[in-house]
PDB file of N, CA and C and ligand atoms in Angstrom:
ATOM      1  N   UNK A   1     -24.684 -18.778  -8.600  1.00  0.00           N
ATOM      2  CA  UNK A   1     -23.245 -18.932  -8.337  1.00  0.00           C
ATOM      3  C   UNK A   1     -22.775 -17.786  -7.451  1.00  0.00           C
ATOM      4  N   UNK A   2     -22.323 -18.024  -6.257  1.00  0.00           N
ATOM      5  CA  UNK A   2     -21.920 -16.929  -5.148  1.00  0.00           C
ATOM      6  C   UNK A   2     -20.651 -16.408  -5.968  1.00  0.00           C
ATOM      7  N   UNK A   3     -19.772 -16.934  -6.546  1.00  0.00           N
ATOM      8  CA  UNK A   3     -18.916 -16.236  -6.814  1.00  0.00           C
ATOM      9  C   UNK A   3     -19.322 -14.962  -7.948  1.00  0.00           C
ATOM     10  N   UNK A   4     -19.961 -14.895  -8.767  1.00  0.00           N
ATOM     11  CA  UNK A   4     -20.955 -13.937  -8.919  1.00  0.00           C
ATOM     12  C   UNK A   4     -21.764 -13.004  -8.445  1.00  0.00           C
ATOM     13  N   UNK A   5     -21.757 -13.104  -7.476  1.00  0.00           N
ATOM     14  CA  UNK A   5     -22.685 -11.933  -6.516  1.00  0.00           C
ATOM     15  C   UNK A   5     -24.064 -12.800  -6.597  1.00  0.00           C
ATOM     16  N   UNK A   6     -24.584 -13.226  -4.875  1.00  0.00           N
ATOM     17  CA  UNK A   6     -25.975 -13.962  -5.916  1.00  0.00           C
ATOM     18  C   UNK A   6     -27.214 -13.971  -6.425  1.00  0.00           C
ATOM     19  N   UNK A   7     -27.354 -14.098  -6.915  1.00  0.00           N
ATOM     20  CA  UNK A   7     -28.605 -13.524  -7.554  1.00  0.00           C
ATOM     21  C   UNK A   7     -29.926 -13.451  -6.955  1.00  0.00           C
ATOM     22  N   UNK A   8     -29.925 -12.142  -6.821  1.00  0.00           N
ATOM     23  CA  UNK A   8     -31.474 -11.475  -5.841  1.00  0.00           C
ATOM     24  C   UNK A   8     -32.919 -12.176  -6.559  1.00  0.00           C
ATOM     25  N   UNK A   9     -32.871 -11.767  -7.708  1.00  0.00           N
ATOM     26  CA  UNK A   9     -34.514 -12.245  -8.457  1.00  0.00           C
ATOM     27  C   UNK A   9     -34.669 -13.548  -7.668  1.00  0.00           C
ATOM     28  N   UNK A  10     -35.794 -13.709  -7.802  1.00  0.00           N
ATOM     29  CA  UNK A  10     -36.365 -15.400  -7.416  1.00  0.00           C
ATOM     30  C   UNK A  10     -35.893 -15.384  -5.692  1.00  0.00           C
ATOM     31  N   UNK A  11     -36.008 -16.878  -5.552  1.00  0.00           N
ATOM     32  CA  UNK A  11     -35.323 -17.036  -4.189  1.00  0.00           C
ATOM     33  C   UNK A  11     -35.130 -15.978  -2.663  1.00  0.00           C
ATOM     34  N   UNK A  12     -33.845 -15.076  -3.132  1.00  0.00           N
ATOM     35  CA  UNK A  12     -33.459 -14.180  -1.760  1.00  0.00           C
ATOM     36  C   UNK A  12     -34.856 -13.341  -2.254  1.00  0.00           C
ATOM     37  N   UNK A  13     -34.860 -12.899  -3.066  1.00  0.00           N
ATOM     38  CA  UNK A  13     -35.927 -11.875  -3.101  1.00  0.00           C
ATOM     39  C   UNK A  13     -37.256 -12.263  -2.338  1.00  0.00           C
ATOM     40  N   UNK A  14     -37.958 -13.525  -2.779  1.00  0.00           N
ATOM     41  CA  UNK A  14     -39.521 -13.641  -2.237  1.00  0.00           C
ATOM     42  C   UNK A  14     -38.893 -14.394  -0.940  1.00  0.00           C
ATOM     43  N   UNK A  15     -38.078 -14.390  -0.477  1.00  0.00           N
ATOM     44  CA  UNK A  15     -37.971 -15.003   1.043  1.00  0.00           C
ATOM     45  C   UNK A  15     -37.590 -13.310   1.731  1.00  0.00           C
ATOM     46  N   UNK A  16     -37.127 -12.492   0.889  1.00  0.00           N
ATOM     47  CA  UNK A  16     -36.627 -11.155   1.900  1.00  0.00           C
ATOM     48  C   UNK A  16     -35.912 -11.502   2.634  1.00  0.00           C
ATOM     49  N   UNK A  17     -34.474 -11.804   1.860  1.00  0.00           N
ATOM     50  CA  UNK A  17     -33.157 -12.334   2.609  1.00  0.00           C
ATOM     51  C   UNK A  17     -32.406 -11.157   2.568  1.00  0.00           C
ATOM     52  N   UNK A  18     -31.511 -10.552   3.715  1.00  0.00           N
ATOM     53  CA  UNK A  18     -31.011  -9.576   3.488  1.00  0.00           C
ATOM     54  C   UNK A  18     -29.568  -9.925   3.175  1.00  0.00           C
ATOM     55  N   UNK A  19     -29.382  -8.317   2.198  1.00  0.00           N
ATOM     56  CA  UNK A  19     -27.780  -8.347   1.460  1.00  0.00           C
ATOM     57  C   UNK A  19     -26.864  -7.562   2.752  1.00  0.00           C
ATOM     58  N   UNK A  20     -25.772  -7.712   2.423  1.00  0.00           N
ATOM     59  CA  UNK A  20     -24.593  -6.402   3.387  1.00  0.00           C
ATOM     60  C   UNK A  20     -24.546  -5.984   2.394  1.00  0.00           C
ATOM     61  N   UNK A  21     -24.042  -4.946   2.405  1.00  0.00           N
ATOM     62  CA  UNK A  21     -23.395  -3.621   1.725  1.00  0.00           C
ATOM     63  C   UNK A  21     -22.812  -4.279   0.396  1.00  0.00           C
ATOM     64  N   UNK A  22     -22.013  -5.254   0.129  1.00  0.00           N
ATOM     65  CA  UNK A  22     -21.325  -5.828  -0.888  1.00  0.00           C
ATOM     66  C   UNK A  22     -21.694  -6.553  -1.807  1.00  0.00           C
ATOM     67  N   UNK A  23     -23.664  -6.837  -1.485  1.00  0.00           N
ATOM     68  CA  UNK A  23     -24.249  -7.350  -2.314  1.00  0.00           C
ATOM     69  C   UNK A  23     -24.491  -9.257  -1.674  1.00  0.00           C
ATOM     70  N   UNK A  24     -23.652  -9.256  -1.032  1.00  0.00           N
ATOM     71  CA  UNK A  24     -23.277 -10.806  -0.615  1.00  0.00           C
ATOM     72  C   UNK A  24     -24.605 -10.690   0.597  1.00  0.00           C
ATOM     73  N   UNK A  25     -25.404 -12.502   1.121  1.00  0.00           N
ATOM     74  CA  UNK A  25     -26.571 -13.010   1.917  1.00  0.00           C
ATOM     75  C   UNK A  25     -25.619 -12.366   3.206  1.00  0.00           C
ATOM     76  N   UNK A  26     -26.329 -11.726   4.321  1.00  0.00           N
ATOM     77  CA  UNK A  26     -26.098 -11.467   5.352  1.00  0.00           C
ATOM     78  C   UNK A  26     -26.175 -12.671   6.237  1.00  0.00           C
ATOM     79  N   UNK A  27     -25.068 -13.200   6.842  1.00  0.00           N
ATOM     80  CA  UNK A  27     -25.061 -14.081   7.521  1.00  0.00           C
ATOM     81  C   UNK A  27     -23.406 -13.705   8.562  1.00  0.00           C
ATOM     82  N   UNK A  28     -23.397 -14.239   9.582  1.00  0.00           N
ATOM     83  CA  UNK A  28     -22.680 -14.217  10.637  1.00  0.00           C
ATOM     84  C   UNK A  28     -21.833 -15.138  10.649  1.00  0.00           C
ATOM     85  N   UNK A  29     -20.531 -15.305  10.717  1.00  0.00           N
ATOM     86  CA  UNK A  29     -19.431 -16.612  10.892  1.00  0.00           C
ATOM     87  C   UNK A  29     -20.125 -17.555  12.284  1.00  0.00           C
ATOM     88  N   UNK A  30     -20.595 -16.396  12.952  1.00  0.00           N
ATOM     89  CA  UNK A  30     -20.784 -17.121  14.437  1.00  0.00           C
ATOM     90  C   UNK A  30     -22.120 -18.521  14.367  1.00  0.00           C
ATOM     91  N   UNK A  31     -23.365 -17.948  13.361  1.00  0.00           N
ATOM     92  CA  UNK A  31     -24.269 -18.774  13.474  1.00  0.00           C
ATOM     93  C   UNK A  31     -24.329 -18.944  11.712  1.00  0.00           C
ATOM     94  N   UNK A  32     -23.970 -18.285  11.173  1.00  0.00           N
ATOM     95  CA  UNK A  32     -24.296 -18.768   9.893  1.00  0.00           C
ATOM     96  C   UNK A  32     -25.824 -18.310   9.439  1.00  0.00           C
ATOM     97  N   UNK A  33     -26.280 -17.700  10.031  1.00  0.00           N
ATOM     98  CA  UNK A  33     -27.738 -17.676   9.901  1.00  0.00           C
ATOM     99  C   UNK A  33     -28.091 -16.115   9.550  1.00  0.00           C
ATOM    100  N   UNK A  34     -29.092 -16.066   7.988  1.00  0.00           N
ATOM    101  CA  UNK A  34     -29.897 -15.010   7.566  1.00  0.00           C
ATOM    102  C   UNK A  34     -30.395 -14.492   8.598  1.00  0.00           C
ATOM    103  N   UNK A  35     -31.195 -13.677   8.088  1.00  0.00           N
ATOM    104  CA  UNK A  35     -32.299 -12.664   8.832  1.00  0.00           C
ATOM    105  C   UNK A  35     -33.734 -13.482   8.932  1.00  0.00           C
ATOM    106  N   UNK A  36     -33.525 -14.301   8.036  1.00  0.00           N
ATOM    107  CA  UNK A  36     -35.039 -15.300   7.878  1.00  0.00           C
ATOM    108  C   UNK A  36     -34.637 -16.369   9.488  1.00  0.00           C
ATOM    109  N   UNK A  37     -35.161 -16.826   9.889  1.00  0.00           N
ATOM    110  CA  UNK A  37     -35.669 -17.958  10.363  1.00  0.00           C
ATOM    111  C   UNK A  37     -35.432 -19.092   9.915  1.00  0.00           C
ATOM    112  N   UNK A  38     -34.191 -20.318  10.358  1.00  0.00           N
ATOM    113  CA  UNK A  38     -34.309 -21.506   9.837  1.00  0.00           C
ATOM    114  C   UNK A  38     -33.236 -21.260   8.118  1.00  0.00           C
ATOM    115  N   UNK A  39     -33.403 -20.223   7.730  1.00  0.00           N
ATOM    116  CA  UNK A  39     -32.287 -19.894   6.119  1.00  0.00           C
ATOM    117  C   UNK A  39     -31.052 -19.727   6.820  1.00  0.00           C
ATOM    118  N   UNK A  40     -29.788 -20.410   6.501  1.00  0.00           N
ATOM    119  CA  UNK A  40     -28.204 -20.429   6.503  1.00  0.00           C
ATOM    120  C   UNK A  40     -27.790 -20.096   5.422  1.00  0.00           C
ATOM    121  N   UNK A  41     -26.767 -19.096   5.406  1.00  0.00           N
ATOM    122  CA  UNK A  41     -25.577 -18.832   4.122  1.00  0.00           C
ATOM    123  C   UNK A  41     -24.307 -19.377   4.766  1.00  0.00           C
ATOM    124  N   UNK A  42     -23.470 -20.029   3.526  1.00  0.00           N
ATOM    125  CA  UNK A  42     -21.983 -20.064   3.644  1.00  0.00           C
ATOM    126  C   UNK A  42     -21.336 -19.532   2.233  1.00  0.00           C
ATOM    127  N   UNK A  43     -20.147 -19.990   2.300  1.00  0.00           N
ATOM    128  CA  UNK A  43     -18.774 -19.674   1.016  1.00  0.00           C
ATOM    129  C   UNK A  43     -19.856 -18.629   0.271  1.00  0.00           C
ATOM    130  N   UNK A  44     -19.354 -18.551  -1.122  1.00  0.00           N
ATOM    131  CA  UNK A  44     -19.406 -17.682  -1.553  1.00  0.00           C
ATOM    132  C   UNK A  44     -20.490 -16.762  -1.789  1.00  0.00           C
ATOM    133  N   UNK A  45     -21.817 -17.268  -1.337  1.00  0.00           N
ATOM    134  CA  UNK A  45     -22.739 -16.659  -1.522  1.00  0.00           C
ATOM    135  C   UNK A  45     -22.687 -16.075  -0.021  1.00  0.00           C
ATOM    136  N   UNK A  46     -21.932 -15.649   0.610  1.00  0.00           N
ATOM    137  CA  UNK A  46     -22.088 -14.821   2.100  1.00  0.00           C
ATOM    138  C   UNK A  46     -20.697 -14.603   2.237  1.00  0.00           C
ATOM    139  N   UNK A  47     -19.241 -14.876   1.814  1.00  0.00           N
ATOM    140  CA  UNK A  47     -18.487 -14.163   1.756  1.00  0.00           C
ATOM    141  C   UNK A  47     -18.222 -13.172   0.495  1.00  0.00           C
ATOM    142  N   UNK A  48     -18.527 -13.828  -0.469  1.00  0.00           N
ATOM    143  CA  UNK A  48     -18.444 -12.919  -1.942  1.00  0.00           C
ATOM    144  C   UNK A  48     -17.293 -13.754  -2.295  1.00  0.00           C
ATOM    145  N   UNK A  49     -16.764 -13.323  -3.244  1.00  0.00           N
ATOM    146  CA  UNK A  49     -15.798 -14.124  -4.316  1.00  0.00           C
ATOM    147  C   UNK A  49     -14.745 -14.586  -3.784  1.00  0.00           C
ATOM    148  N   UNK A  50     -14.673 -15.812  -3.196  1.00  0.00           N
ATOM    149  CA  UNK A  50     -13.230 -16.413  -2.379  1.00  0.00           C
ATOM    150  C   UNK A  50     -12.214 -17.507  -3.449  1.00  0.00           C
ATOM    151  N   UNK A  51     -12.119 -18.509  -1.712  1.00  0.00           N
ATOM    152  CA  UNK A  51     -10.925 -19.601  -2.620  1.00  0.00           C
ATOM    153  C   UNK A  51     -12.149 -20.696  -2.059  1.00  0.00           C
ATOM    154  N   UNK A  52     -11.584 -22.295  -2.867  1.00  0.00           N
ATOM    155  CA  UNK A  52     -12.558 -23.240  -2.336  1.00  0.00           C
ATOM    156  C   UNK A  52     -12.298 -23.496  -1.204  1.00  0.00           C
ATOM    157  N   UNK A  53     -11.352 -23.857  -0.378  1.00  0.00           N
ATOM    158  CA  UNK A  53     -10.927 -24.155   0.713  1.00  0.00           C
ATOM    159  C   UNK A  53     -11.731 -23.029   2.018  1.00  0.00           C
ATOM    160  N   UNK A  54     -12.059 -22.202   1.409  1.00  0.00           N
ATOM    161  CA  UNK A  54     -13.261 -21.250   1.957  1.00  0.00           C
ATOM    162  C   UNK A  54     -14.671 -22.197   2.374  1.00  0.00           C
ATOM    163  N   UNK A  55     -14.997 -22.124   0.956  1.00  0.00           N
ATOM    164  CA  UNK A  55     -15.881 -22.746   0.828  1.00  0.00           C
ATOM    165  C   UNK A  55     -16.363 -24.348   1.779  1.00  0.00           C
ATOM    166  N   UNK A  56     -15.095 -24.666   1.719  1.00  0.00           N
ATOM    167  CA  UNK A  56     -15.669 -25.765   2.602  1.00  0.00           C
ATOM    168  C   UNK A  56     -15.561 -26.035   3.732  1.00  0.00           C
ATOM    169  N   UNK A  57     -14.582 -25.181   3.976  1.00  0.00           N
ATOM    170  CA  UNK A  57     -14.362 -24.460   5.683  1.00  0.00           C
ATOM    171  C   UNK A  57     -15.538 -24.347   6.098  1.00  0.00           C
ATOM    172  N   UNK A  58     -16.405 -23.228   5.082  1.00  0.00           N
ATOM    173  CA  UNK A  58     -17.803 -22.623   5.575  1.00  0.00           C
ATOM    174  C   UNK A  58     -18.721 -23.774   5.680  1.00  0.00           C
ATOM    175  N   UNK A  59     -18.963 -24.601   4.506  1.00  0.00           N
ATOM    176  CA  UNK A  59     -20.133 -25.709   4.754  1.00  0.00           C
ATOM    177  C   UNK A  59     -19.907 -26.606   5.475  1.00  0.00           C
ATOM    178  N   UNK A  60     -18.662 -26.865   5.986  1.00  0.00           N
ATOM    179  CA  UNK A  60     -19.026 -27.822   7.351  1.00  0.00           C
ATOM    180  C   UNK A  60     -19.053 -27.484   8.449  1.00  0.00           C
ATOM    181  N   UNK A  61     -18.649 -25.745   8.779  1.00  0.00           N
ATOM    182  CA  UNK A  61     -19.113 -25.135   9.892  1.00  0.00           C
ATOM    183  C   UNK A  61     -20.302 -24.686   9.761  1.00  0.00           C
ATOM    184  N   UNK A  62     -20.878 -24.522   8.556  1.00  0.00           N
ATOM    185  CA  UNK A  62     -22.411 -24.344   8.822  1.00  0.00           C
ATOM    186  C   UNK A  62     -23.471 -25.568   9.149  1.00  0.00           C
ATOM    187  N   UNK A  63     -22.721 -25.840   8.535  1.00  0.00           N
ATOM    188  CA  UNK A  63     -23.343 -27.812   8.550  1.00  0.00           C
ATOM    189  C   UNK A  63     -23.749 -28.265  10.397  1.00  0.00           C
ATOM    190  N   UNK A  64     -22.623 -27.679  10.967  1.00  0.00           N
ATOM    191  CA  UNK A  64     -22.456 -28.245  12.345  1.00  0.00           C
ATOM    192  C   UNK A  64     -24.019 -27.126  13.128  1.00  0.00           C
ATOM    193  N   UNK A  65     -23.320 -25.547  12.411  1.00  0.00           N
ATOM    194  CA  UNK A  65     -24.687 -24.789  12.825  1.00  0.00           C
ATOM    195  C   UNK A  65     -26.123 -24.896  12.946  1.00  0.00           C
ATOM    196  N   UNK A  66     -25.855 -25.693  11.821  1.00  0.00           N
ATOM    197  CA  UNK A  66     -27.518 -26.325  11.056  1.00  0.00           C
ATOM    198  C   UNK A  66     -27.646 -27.513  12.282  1.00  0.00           C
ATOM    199  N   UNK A  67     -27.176 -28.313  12.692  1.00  0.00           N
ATOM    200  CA  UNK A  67     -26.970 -29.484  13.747  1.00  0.00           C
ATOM    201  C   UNK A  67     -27.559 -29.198  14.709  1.00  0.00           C
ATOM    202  N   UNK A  68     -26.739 -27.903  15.622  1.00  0.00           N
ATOM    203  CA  UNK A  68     -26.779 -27.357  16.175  1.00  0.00           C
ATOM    204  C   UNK A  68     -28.252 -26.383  16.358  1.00  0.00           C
ATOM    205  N   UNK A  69     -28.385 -25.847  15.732  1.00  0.00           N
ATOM    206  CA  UNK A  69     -29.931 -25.462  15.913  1.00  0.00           C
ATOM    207  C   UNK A  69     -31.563 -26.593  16.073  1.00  0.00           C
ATOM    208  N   UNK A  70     -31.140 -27.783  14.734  1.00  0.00           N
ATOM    209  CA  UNK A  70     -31.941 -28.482  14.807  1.00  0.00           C
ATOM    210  C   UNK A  70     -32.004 -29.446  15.861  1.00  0.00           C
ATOM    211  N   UNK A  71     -30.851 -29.680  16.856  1.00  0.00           N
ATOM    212  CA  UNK A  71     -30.589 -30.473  17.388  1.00  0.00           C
ATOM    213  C   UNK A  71     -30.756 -29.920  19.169  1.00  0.00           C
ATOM    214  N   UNK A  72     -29.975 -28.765  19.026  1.00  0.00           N
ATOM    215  CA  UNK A  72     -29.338 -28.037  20.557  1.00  0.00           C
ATOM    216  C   UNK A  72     -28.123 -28.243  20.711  1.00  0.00           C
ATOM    217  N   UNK A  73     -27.669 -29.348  20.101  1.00  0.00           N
ATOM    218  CA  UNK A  73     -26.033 -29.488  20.258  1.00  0.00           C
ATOM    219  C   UNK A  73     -25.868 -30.525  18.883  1.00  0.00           C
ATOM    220  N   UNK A  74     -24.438 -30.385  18.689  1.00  0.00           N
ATOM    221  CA  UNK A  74     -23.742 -30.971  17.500  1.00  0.00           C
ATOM    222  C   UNK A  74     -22.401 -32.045  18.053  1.00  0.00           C
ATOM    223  N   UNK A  75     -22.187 -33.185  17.449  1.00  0.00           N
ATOM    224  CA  UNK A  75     -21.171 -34.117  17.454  1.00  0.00           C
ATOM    225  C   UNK A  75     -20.066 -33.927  16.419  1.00  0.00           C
ATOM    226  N   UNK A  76     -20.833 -32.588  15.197  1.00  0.00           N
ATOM    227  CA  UNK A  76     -19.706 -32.440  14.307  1.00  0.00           C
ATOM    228  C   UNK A  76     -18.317 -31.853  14.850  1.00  0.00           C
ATOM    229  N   UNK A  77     -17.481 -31.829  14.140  1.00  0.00           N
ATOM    230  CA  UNK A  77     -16.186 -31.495  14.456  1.00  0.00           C
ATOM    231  C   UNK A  77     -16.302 -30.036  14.020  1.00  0.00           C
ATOM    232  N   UNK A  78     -15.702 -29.465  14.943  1.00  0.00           N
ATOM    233  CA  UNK A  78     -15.801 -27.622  15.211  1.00  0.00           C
ATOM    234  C   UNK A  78     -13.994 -27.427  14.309  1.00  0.00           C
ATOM    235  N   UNK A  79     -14.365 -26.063  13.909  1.00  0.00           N
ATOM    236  CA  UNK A  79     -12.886 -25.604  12.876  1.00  0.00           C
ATOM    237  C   UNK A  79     -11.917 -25.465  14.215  1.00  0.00           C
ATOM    238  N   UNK A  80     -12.680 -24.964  15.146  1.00  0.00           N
ATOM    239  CA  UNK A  80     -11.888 -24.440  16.825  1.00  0.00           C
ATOM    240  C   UNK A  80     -11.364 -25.168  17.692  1.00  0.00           C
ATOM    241  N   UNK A  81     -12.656 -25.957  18.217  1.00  0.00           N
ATOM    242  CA  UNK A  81     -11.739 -27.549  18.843  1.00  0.00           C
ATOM    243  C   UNK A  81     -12.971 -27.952  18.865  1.00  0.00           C
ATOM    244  N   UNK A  82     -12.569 -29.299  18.732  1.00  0.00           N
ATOM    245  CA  UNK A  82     -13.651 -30.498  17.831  1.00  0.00           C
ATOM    246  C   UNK A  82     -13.788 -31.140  19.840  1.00  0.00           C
ATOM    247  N   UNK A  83     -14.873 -30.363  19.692  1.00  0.00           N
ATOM    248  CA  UNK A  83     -15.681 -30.705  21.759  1.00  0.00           C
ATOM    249  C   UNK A  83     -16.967 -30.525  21.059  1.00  0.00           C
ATOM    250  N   UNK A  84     -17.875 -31.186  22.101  1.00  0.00           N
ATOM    251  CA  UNK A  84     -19.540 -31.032  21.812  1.00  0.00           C
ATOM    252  C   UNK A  84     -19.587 -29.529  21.994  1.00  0.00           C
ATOM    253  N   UNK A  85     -20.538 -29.043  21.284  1.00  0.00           N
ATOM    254  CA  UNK A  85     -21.145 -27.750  21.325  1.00  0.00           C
ATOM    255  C   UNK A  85     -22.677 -27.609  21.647  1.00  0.00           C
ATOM    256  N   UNK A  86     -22.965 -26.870  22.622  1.00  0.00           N
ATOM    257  CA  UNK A  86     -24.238 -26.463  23.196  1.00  0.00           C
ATOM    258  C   UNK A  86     -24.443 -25.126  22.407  1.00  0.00           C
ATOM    259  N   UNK A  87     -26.152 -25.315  22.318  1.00  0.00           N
ATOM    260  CA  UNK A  87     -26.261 -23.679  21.969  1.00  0.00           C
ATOM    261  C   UNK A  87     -26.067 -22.572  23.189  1.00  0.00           C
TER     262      UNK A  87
HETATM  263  C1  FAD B 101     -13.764 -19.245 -13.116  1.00  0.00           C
HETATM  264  C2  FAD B 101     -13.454 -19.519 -11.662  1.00  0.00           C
HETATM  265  C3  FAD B 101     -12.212 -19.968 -11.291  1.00  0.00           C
HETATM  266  C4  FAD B 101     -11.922 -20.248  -9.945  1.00  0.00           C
HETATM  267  N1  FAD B 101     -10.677 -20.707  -9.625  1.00  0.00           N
HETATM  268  C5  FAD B 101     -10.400 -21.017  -8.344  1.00  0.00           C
HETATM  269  C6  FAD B 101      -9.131 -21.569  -7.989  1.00  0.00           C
HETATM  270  O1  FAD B 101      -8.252 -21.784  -8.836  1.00  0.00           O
HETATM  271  N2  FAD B 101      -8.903 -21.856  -6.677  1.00  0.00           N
HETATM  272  C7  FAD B 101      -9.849 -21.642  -5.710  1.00  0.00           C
HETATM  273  O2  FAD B 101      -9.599 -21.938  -4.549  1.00  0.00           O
HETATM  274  N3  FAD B 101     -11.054 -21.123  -6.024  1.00  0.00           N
HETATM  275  C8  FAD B 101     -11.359 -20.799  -7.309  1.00  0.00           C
HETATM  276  N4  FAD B 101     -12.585 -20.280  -7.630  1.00  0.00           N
HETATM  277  C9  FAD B 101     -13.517 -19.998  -6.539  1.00  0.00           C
HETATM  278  C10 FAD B 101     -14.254 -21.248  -6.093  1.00  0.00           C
HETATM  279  O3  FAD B 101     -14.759 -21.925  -7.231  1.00  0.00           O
HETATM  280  C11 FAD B 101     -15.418 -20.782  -5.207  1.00  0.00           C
HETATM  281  O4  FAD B 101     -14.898 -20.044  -4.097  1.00  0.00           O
HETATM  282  C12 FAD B 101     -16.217 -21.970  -4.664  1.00  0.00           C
HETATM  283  O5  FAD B 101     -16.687 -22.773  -5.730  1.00  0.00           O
HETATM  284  C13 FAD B 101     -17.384 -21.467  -3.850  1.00  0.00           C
HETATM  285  O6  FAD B 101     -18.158 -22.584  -3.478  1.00  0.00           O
HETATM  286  P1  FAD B 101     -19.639 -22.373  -2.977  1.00  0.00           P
HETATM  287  O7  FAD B 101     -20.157 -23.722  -2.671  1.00  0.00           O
HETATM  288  O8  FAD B 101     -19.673 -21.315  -1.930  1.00  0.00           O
HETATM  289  O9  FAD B 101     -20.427 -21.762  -4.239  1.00  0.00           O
HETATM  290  P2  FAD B 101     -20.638 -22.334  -5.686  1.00  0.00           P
HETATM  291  O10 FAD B 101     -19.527 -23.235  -6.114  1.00  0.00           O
HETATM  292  O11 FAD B 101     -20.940 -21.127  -6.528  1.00  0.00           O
HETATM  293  O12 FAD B 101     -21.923 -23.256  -5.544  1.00  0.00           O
HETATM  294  C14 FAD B 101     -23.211 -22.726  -5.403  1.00  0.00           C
HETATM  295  C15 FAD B 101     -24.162 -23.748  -5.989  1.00  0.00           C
HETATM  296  O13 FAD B 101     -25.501 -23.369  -5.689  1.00  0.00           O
HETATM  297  C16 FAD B 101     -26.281 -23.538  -6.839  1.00  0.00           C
HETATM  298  N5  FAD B 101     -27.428 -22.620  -6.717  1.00  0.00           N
HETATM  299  C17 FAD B 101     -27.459 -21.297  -6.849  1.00  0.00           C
HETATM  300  N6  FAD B 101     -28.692 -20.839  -6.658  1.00  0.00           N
HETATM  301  C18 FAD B 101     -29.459 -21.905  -6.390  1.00  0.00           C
HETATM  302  C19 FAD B 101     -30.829 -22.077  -6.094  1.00  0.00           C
HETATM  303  N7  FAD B 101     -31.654 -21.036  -6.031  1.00  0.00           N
HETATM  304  N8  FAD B 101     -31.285 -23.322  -5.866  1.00  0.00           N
HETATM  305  C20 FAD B 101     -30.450 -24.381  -5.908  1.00  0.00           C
HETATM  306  N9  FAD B 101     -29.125 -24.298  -6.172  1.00  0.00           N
HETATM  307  C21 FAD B 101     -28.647 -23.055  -6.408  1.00  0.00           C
HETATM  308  C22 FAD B 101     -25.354 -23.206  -7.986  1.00  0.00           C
HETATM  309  O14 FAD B 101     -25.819 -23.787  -9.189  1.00  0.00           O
HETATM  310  C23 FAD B 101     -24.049 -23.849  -7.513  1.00  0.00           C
HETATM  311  O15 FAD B 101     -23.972 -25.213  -7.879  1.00  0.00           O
HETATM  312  C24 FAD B 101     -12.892 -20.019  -8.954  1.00  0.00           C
HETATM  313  C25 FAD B 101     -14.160 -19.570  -9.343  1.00  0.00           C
HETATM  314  C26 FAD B 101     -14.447 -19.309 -10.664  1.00  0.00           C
HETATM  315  C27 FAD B 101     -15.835 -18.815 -11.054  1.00  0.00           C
END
């Protein structure tokens, strides 16, 4: 549970996902993307303890990120202006 701080054992740990300073998955608004390769954080497990409306802000802009990488470009609708996006 991100709103918890999330939990290092297991998972972030044997992938060597890095924390920021606050304990929260290091990830970027811009790409959404860990230090790993291919691993995305959103809401609360990469901002730390928010509101939901956060939360889903974040997973469908990561969602589009995730698109976007696997793809080169995305048809999802951007929070900014809903235009195709190139990487
Ligand atoms: C008690 C409480 C009250 C709240 N009240 C409000 C409120 O009134 N208004 C408001 O806007 N927000 C409120 N929040 C905050 C809101 O619930 C969170 O901001 C939001 O749920 C974050 O969504 P999320 O998807 O980022 O994370 P989460 O909802 O925490 O979802 C993360 C999910 O990932 C799962 N998970 C974790 N680790 C793994 C793993 N290794 N493998 C697979 N699955 C995994 C978890 O089981 C969980 O289902 C409240 C939170 C709490 C705890």
């Amino acid at each position: 549970m991100g709103f918890g701080n999330p939990q290092y054992e297991g998972l972030l740990k044997e992938l060597e996902i890095e924390l920021d300073e606050r304990g929260n998955v290091r990830a970027t608004e811009k790409n959404y993307h860990t230090n790993i390769p291919k691993i995305f954080a959103a809401g609360d497990m990469r901002r730390g303890q928010s509101l939901v409306v956060w939360a889903i802000s974040e997973g469908r802009e990561c969602a589009r990120k995730v698109d976007e990488y696997l793809m080169g470009h995305s048809l999802l609708e951007s929070k900014d202006q809903n235009i195709l996006h190139e990487i």
